[in-house]
Coordinates of C-alpha atoms in Angstrom, one line a residue:
X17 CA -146.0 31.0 -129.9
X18 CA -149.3 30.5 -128.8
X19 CA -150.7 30.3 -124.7
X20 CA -151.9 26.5 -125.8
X21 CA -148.1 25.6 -127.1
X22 CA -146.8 27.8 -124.1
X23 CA -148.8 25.6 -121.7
X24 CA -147.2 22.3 -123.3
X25 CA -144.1 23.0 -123.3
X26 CA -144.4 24.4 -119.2
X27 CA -146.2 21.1 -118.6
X28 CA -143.3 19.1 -120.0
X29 CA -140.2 21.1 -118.8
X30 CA -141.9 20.8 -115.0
X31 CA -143.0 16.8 -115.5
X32 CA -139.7 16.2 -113.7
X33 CA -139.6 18.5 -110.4
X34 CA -140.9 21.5 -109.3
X35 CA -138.9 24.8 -110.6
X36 CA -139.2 28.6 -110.0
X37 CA -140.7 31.2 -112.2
X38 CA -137.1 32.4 -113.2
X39 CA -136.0 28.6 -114.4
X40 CA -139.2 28.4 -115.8
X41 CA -139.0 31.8 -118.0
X42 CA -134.9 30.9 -118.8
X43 CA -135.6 27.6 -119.8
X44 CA -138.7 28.4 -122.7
X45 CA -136.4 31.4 -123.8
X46 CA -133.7 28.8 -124.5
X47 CA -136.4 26.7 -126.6
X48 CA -136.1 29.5 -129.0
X49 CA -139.7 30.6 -127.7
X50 CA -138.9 34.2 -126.5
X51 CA -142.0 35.1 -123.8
X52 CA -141.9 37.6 -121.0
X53 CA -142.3 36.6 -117.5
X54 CA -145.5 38.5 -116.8
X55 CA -147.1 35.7 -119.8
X56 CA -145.6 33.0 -118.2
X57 CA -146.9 33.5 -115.2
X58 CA -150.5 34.6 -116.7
X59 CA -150.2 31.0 -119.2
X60 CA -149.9 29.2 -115.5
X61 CA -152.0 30.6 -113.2
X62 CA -154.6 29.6 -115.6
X63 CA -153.6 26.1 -116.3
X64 CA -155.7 24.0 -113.9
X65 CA -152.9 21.1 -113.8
X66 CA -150.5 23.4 -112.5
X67 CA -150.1 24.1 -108.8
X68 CA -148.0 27.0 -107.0
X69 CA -146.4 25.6 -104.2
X70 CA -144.6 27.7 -102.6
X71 CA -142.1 30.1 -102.6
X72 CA -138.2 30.4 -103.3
X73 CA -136.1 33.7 -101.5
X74 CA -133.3 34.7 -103.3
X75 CA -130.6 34.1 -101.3
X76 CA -127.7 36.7 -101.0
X77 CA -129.6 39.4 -103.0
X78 CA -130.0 42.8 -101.3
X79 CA -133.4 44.7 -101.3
X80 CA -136.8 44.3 -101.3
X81 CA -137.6 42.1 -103.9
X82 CA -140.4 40.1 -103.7
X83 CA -139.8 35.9 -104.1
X84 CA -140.1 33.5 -106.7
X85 CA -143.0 31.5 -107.1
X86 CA -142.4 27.8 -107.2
X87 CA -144.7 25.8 -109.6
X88 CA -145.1 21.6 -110.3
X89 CA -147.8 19.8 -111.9
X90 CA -150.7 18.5 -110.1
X91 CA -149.7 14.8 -110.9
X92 CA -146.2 15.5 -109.0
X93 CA -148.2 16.9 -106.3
X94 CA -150.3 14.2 -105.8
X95 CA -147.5 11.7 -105.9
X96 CA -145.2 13.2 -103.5
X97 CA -148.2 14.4 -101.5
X98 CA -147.4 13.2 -97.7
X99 CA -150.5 11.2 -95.9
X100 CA -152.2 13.2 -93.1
X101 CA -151.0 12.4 -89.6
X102 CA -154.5 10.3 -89.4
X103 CA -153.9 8.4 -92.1
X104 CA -150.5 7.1 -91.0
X105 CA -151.6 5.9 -87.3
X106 CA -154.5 3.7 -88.8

């Protein structure tokens, strides 16, 4: 598959909600589109409509792993953005 159908098929799956780099790597394997984690990740970071935003632990696992990034598309950003505390007093 190539990074430009990778990047479509990320863009679609996270249209809905936000979702972590594990859902994100399950779900394109189950779309018959085997791709490691370290390309997803690399297809991502360089897509400019898609945002990191934030972090997920992994709850109840022992040791130092590090956490999950959390990814969304700038549009879902933007709409659930919240108005800065100046905005909402005018």
């Amino acid at each position: 598959m190539s990074k430009d159908q990778l990047r479509l098929i990320i863009r679609k799956y996270l249209a809905e909600k936000p979702r972590n780099t594990a859902e994100i790597s399950a779900w394109v394997n189950s779309q018959n589109s085997p791709s490691n984690s370290s390309e997803i990740t690399a297809v991502m970071e360089s897509d400019e409509t898609l945002v990191r935003i934030g972090t997920v632990h992994k709850s109840g696992m022992a040791g130092n792993s590090p956490p999950l990034s959390e990814w969304a598309t700038d549009k879902w950003v933007r709409h659930h953005e919240r108005d800065s505390p100046k905005e909402r007093r005018e």
